[in-house]
Coordinates of C-alpha atoms and ligand atoms in Angstrom, one line a residue:
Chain A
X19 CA 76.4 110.4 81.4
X20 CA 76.8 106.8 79.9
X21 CA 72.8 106.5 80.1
X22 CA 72.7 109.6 78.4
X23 CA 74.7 108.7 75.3
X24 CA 72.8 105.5 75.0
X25 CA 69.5 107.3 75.4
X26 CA 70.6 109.8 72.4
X27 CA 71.3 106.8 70.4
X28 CA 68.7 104.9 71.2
X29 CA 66.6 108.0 70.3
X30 CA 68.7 108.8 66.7
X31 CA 67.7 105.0 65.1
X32 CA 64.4 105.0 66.6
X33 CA 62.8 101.5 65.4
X34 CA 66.1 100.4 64.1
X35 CA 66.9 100.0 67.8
X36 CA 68.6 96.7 66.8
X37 CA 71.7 98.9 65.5
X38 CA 72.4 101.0 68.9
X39 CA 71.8 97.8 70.9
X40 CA 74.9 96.0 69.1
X41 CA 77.2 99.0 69.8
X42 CA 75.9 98.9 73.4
X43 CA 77.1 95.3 73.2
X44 CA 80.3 95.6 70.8
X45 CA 81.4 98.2 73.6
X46 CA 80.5 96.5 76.7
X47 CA 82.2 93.0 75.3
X48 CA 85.2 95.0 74.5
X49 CA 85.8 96.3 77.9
X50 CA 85.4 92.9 79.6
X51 CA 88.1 91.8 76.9
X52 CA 90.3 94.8 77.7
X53 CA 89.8 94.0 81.5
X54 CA 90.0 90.3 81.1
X55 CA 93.6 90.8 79.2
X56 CA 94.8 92.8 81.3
X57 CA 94.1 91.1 84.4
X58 CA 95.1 87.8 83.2
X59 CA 98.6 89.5 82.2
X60 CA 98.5 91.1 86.2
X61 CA 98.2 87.8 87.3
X62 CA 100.5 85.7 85.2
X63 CA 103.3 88.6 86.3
X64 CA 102.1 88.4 90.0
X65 CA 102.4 84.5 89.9
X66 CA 105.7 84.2 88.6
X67 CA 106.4 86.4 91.2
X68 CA 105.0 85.2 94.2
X69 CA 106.2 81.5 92.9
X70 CA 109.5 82.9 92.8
X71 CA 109.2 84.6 96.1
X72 CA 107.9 81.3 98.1
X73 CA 111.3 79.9 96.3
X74 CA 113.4 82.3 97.7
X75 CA 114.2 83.7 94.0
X76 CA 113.2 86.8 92.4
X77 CA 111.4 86.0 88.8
X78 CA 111.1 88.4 86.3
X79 CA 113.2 91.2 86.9
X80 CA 114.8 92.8 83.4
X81 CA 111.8 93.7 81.1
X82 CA 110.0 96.9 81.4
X83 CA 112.4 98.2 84.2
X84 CA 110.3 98.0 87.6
X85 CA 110.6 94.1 88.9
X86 CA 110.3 92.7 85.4
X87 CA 106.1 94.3 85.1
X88 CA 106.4 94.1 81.3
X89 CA 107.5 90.3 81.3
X90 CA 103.8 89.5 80.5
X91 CA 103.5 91.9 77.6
X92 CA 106.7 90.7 76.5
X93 CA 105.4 87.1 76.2
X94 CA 102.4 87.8 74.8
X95 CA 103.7 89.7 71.5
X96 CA 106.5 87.1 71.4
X97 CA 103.3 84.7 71.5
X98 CA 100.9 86.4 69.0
X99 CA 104.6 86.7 66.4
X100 CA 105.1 82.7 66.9
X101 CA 104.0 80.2 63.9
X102 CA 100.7 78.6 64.4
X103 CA 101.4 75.1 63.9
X104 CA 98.2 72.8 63.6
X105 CA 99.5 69.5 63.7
X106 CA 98.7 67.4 60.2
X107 CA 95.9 64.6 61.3
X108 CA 94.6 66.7 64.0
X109 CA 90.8 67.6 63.1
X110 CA 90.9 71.0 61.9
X111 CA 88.1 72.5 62.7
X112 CA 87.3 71.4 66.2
X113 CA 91.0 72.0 67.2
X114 CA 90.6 75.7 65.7
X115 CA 86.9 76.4 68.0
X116 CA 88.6 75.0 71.5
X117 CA 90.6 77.5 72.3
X118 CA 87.8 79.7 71.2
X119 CA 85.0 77.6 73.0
X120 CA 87.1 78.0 76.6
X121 CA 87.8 81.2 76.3
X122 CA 84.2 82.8 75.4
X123 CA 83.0 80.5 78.4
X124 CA 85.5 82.5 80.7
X125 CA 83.8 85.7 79.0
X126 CA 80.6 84.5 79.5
X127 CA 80.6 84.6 82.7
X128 CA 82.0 88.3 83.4
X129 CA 78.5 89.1 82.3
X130 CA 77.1 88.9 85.7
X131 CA 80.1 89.9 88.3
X132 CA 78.8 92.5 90.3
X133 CA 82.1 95.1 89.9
X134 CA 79.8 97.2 92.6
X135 CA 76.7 98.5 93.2
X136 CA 75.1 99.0 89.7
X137 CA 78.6 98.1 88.2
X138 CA 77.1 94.9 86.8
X139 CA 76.6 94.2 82.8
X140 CA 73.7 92.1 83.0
X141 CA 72.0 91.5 87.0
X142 CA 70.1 88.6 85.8
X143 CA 67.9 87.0 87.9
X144 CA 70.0 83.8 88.1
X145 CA 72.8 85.1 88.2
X146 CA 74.7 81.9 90.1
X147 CA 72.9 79.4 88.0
X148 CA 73.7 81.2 84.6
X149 CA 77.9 81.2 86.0
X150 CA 77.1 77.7 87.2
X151 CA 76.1 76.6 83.6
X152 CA 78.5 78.8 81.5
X153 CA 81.5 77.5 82.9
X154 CA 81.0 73.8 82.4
X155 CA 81.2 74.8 78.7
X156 CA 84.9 75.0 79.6
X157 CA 85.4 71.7 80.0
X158 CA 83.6 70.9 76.6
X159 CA 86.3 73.4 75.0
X160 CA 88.9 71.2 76.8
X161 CA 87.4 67.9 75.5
X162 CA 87.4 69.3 72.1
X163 CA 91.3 70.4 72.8
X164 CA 92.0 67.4 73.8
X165 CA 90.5 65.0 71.1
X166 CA 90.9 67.2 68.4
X167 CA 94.9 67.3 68.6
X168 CA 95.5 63.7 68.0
X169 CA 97.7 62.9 70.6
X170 CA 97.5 60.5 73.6
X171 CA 98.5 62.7 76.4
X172 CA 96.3 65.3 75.3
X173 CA 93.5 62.7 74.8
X174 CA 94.2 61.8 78.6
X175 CA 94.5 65.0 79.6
X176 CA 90.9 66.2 78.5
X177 CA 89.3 63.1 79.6
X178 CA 90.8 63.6 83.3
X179 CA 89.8 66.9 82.8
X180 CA 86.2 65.9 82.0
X181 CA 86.3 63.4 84.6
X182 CA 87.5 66.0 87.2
X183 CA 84.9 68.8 86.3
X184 CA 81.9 66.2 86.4
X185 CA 82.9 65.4 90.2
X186 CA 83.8 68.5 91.7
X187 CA 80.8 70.3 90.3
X188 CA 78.4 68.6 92.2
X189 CA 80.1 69.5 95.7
X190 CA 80.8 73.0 94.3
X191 CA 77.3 73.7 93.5
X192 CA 76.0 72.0 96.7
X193 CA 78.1 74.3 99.1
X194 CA 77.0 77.4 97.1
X195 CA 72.9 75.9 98.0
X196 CA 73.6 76.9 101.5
X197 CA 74.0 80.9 101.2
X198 CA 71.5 80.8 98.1
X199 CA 69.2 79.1 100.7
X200 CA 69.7 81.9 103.0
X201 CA 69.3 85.2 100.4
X202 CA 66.3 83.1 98.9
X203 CA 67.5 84.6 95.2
X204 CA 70.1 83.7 92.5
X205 CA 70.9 87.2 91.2
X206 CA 74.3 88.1 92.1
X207 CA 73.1 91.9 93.4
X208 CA 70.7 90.5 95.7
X209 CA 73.2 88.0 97.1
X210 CA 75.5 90.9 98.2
X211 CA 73.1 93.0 99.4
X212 CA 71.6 90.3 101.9
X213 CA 75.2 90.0 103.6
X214 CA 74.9 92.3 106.9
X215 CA 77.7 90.0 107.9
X216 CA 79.7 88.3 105.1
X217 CA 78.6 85.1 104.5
X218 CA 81.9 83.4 105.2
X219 CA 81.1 83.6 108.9
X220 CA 78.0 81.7 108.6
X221 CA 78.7 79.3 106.0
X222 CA 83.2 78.9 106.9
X223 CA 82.3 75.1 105.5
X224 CA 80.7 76.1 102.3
X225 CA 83.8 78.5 101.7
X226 CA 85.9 76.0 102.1
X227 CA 84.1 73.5 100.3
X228 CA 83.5 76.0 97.5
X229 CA 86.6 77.0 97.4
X230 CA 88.2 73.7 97.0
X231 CA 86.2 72.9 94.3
X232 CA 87.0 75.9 92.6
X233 CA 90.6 75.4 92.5
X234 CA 89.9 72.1 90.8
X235 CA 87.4 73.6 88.6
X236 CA 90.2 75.8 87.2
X237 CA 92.7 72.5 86.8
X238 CA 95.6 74.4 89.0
X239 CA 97.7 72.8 92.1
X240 CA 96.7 70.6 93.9
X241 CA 94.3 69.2 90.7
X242 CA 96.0 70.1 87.6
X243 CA 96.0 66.2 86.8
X244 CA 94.7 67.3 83.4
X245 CA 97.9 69.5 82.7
X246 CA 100.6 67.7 85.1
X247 CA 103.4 68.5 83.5
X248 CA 105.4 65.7 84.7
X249 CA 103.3 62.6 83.4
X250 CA 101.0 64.2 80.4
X251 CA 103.7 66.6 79.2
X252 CA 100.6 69.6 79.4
X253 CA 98.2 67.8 79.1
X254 CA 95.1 69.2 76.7
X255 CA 97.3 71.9 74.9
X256 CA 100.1 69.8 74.4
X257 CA 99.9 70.6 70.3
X258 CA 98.6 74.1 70.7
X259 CA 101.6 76.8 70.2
X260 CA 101.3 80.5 69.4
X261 CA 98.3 82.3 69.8
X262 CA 95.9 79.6 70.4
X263 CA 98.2 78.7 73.0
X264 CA 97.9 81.8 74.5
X265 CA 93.9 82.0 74.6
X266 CA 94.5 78.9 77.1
X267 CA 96.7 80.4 79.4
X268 CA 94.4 83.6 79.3
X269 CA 91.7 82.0 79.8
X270 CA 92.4 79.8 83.0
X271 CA 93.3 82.4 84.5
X272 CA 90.4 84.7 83.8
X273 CA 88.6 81.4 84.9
X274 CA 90.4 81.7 88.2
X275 CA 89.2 85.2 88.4
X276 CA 85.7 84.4 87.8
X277 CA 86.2 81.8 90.8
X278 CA 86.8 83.9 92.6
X279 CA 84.9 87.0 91.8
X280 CA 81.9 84.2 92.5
X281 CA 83.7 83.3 96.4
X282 CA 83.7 86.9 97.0
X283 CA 80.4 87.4 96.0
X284 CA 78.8 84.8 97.9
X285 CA 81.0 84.3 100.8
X286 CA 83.0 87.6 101.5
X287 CA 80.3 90.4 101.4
X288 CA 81.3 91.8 97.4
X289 CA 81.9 94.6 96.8
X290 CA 80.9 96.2 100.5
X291 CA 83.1 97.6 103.4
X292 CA 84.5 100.7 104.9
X293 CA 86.0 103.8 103.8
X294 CA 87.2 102.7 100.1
X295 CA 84.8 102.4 96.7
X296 CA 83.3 99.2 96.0
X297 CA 84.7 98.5 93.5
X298 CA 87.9 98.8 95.5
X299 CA 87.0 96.5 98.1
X300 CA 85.5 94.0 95.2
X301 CA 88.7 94.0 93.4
X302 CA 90.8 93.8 97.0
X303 CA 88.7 90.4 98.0
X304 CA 89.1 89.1 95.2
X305 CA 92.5 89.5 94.3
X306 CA 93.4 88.4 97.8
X307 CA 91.5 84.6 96.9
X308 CA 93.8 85.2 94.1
X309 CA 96.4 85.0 95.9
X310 CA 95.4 82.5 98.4
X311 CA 94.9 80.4 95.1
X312 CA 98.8 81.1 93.9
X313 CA 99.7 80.4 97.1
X314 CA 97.8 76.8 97.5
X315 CA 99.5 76.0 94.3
X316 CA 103.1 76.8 95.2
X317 CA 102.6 74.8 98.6
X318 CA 101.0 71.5 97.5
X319 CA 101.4 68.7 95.2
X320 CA 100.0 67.3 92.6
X321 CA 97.2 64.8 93.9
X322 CA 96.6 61.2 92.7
X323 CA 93.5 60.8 90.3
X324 CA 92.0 58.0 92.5
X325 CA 93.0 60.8 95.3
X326 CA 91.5 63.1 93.6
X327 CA 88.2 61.3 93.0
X328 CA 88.2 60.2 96.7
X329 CA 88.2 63.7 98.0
X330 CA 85.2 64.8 95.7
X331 CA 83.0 62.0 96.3
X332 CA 83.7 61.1 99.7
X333 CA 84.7 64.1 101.6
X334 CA 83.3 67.2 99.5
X335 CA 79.9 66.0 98.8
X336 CA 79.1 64.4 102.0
X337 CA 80.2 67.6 103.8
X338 CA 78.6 69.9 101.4
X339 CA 75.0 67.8 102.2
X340 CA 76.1 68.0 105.6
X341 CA 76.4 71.9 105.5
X342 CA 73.1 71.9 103.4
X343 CA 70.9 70.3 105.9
X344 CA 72.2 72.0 108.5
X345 CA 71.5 74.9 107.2
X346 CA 68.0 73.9 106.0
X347 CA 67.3 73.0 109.4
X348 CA 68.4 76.6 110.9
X349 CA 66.4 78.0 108.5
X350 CA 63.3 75.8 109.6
X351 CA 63.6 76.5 113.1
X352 CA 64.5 80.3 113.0
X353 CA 63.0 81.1 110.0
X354 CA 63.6 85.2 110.1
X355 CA 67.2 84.4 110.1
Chain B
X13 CA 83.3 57.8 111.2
X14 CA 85.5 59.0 113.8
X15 CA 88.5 58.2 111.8
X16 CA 87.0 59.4 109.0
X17 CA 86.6 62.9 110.4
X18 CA 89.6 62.8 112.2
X19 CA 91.6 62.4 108.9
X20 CA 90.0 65.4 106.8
X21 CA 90.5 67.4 109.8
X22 CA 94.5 66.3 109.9
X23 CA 94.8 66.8 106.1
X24 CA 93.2 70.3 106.9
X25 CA 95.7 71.2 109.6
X26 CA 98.6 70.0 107.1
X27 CA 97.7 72.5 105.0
X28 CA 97.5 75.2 107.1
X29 CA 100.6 74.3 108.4
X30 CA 102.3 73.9 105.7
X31 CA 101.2 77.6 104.0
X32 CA 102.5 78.7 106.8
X33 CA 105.6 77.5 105.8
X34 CA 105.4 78.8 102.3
X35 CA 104.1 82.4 103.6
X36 CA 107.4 82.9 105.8
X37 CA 109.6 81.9 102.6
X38 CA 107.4 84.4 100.8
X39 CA 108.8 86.8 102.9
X40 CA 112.3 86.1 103.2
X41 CA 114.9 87.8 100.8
X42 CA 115.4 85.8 97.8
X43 CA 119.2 84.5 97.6
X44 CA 119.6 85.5 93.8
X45 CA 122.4 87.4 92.9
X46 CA 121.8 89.9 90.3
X47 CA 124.9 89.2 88.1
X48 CA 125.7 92.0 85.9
X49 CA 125.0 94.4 88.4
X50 CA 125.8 92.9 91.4
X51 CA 128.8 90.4 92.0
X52 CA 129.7 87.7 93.8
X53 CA 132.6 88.1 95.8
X54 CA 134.8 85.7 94.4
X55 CA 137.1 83.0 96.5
X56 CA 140.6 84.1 97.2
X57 CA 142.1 81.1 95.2
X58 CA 139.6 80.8 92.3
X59 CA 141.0 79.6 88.8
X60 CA 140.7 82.3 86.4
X61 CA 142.3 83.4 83.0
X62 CA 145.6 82.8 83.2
X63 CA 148.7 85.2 83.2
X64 CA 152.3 85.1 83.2
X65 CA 154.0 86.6 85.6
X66 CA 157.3 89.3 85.8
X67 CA 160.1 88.8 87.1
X68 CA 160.1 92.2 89.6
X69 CA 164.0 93.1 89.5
X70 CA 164.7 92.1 85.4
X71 CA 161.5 93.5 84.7
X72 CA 161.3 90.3 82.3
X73 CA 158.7 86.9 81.7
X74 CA 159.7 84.5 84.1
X75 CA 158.6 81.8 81.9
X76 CA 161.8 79.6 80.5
X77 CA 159.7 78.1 77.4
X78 CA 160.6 74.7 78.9
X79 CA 156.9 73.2 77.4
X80 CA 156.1 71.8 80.8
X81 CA 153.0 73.3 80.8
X82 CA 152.0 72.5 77.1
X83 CA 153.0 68.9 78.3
X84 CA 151.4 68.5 81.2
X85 CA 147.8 70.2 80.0
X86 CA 144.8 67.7 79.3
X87 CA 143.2 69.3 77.0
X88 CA 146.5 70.6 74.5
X89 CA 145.6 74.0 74.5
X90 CA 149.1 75.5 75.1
X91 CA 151.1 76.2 72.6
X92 CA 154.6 78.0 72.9
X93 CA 158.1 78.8 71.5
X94 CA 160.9 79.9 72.3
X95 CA 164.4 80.8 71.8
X96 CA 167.8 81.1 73.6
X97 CA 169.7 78.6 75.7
X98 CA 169.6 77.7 79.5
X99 CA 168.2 80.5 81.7
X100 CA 168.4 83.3 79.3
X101 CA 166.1 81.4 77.1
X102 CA 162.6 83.1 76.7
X103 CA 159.2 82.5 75.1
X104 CA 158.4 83.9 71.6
X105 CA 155.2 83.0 71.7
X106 CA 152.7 81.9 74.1
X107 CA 149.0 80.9 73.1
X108 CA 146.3 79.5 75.8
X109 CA 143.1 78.4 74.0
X110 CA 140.8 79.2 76.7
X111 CA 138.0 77.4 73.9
X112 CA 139.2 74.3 75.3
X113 CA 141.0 75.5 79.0
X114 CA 139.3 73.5 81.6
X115 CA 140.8 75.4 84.8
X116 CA 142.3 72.3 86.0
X117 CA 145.6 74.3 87.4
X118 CA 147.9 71.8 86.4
X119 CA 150.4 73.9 83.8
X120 CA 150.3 76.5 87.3
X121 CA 151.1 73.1 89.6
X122 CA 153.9 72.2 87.0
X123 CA 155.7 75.3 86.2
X124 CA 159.2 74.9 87.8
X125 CA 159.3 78.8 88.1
X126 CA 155.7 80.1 88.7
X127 CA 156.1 81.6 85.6
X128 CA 152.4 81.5 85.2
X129 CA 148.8 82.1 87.4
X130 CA 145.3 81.8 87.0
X131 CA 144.7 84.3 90.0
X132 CA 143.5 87.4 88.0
X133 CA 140.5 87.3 89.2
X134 CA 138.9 87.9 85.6
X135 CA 136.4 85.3 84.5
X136 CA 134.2 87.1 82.2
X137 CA 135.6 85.7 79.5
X138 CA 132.7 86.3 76.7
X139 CA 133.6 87.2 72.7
X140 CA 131.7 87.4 69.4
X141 CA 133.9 84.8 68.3
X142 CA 136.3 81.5 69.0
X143 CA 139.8 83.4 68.2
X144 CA 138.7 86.0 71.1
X145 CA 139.3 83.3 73.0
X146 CA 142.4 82.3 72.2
X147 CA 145.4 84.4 74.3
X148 CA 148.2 85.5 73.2
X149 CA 151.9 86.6 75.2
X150 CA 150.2 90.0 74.7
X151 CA 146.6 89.3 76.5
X152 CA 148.5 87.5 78.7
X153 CA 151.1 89.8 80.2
X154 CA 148.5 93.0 79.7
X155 CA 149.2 96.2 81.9
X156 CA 146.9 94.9 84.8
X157 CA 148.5 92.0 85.9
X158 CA 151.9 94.3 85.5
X159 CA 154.6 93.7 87.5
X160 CA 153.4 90.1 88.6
X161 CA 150.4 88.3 90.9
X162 CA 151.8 86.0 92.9
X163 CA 149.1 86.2 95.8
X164 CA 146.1 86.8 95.1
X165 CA 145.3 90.2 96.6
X166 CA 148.5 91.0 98.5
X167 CA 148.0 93.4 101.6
X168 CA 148.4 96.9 101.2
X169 CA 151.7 98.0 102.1
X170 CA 153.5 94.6 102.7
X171 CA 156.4 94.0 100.8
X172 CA 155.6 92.5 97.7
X173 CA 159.1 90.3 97.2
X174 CA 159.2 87.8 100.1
X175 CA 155.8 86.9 100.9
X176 CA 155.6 86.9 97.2
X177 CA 157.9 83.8 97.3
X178 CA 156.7 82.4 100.2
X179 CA 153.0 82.5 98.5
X180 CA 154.0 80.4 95.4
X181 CA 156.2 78.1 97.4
X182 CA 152.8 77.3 99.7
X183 CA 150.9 76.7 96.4
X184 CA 153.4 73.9 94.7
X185 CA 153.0 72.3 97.9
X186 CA 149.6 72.3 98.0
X187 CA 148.7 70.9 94.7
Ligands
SF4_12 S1 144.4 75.0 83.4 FE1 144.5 72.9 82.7 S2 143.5 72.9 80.8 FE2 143.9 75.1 81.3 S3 145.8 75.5 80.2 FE3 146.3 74.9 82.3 S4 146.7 72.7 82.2 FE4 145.6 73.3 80.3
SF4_13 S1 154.9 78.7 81.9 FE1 156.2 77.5 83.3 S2 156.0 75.4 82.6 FE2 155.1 76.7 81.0 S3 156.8 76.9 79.5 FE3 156.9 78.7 80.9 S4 158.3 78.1 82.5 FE4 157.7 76.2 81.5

């Protein structure tokens, strides 16, 4: 029906087929916002929550009746009424883009999350590489955060940050070699549908690699060094209040959805399994890594930096090379496989 | 080497082991008491709002106005009057400022006749301003606390005079 529509459209402007290609895009961009909103909300709720829980507390319980589910909504009207303070010698300009840079990184990348079978904005044909490149832009957004305010902690803060994305993005992109290696493609569709078995089975190092590297792509417990609270106040949004404060927090955690959107992708078979839709089972996988991540946070601590460094450079990457000859080599010998 | 792989896989089994941890906490019910609607049950002896207490037969406020109280109180925040001479003397007026109360007990430990308690049981004591705070003979004699709380929560059925006694005795000891 949708393709219809379009088709109608494309068919009322003829040449002008400029103007119906922007709605296409207007629409499509709005309902990633919509989802992305309303799935970081989900999630900020459901952390408070399970944080609470794992303390043996309850967390939000008053607004919106049911266990507090309106808190987030609540806090983000409360946000978007706030002043917007820019702080006076911080560099205007930059420290207006950051929030904006981070946040249409995280968007960027929703472009190619196979949803399910066909449920995909854009399948391109490096699908993994194109995710792979979007979301370092993040870190540039945090730099910019970070210098732009004017203040020493947040200066810190996005230079750990920059130091910490530069190392764990090597290993990260190193485990993810060993399944590409085995579906021979980078398009996200193709990657699913070459799991008979998920690729978490073959590859349980790569996951784990992966998935350690994603948690300290996304700056959360254990390597939030760019944001600990306790020596860098927040780190690279120490100045940022209101709305733009907001955009942050939405977009880590629609960052942390990408992550892992991309695990389940690549490792945990997408959007297939029994009985339910696929989007279903997409949605289930994924929100399940979710809450593996939540959990990891509310069970660790914080890590030293030189600890940090130490586990990127001398445990992830050799073990990710490890896993990637390994698997080159099973490849070789069995090449069918 | 062997070390080397020994310690990643110890700092893997730490964390496994200590999710486990957190997943079981996940799961057990959370110790938070949902005030307005649910209440804590509160100790038999905890220090509440005060009141002053009746004398059962003369139907009448045991309290002699003999300032003890205001005397003894760290903070000042009694103030009273009263009138008459030797026992038949009363209280005019009676004023706790429970703005600066600090439930220390000591005006109840001091009273030669128990002629006061902080055994209501009532500690919500909230207002829209200071002077709702500040109790008068009134507040302090109101229909609840009417004939007198000596115990706190006598038995159904006993006989309120003698263990009565026997209660307030046990406390000036105490303190
Ligand atoms: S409890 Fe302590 S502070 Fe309060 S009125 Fe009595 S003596 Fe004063
Ligand atoms: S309450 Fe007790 S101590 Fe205070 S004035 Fe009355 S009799 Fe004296």
């Amino acid at each position: 029906m949708i393709g219809g529509v379009l088709e109608s459209l494309y068919g009322l402007f003829g040449e002008w087929w400029i103007i119906p290609r922007l709605i296409e895009m207007f629409v499509v961009v709005s309902i990633i916002i919509g989802f992305i909103s309303v799935a970081a909300m989900f999630l900020i709720w459901w952390e408070r929550k399970i944080s609470a829980h794992i303390q043996v507390r309850f967390g939000p319980m008053r607004v919106g009746g049911w266990h507090g589910w309106a808190q987030s909504i609540a806090d983000g009207i409360k946000l978007l009424l706030k002043e917007d303070i820019i702080p006076a010698r911080a560099d205007r300009p930059i420290f207006i883009l950051a929030p904006m840079v981070v946040f249409a990184s995280a968007l960027a990348a929703y472009v190619v999350i196979p949803f399910g079978p066909g449920l995909i904005v854009q399948d391109l044909n490096i699908g993994i590489l194109y995710i792979i490149a979007i979301s370092s832009l993040a870190v540039l957004g945090i730099i910019m955060a970070g210098w732009s305010s004017n203040n020493k902690y947040a200066a810190l803060g996005a230079l750990r940050s920059a130091a910490q994305a530069v190392s764990y993005e090597i290993p990260l992109i190193i485990s993810l070699l060993g399944p590409l290696l085995i579906v021979g493609s980078l398009s996200m569709t193709k990657i699913v549908e070459a799991q008979y078995v998920p690729f978490i089975l073959v590859q349980p190092l790569a996951f784990l690699i992966y998935f350690t590297c994603a948690v300290a792509e996304t700056n959360r417990l254990p390597f939030d060094i760019p944001e600990a609270e306790s020596e860098l106040v927040a780190g690279f949004h120490v100045e940022y209040s209101g709305m733009r404060f907001a955009i942050f927090f939405m977009a880590e955690y629609a960052n942390m959805f990408v992550v892992c959107a991309i695990a389940t992708t690549v490792f945990l078979g997408g959007w297939k399994g029994p009985l339910l839709p696929p989007v279903a089972w997409f949605l289930i996988k994924t929100f399940f890594l979710l809450f593996v991540m939540m959990w990891l946070r509310w069970t660790l601590t914080r890590t030293r930096v030189d600890q940090l460094m130490n586990v990127a450079w001398k445990v992830l990457l050799p073990l990710a090379f490890v896993n990637l000859g390994i698997t080159g080599l099973v490849m070789l010998l069995y090449p069918v496989g | 080497m062997w070390r080397y792989l020994r310690d990643i896989g110890k700092g893997f089994w730490s964390i496994l082991l200590s999710m486990q941890i957190t997943l079981r906490y996940l799961f057990t019910r959370a110790v938070t008491v949902q005030y307005p609607e649910e209440k804590r049950e509160l100790p038999t002896r905890a220090l509440t709002r005060h009141v002053l207490t009746i004398d059962l037969e003369s139907k009448d406020l045991k309290c002699t106005a003999c300032d003890m109280c205001a005397r003894i109180c760290p903070v000042n925040c009694i103030y009273l009057e009263g009138e008459g001479k030797g026992k038949a003397r009363r209280a005019t007026w009676f004023i706790i400022d429970h703005n600066l109360c600090m439930y220390c007990n000591l005006c109840v430990e001091v009273c030669p006749f128990d002629a006061i308690s902080m055994w209501t049981g009532q500690y919500e004591l909230g207002g829209f301003s200071r002077t709702n705070l500040v109790y008068g003979l009134d507040t302090m004699t109101a229909d609840g606390f009417y004939p007198t709380i000596m115990t706190p929560r006598p038995p159904a059925g006993a006989a309120v005079k003698a263990p009565a006694a026997a209660g307030a005795g046990k406390q000036e000891r105490k303190g």
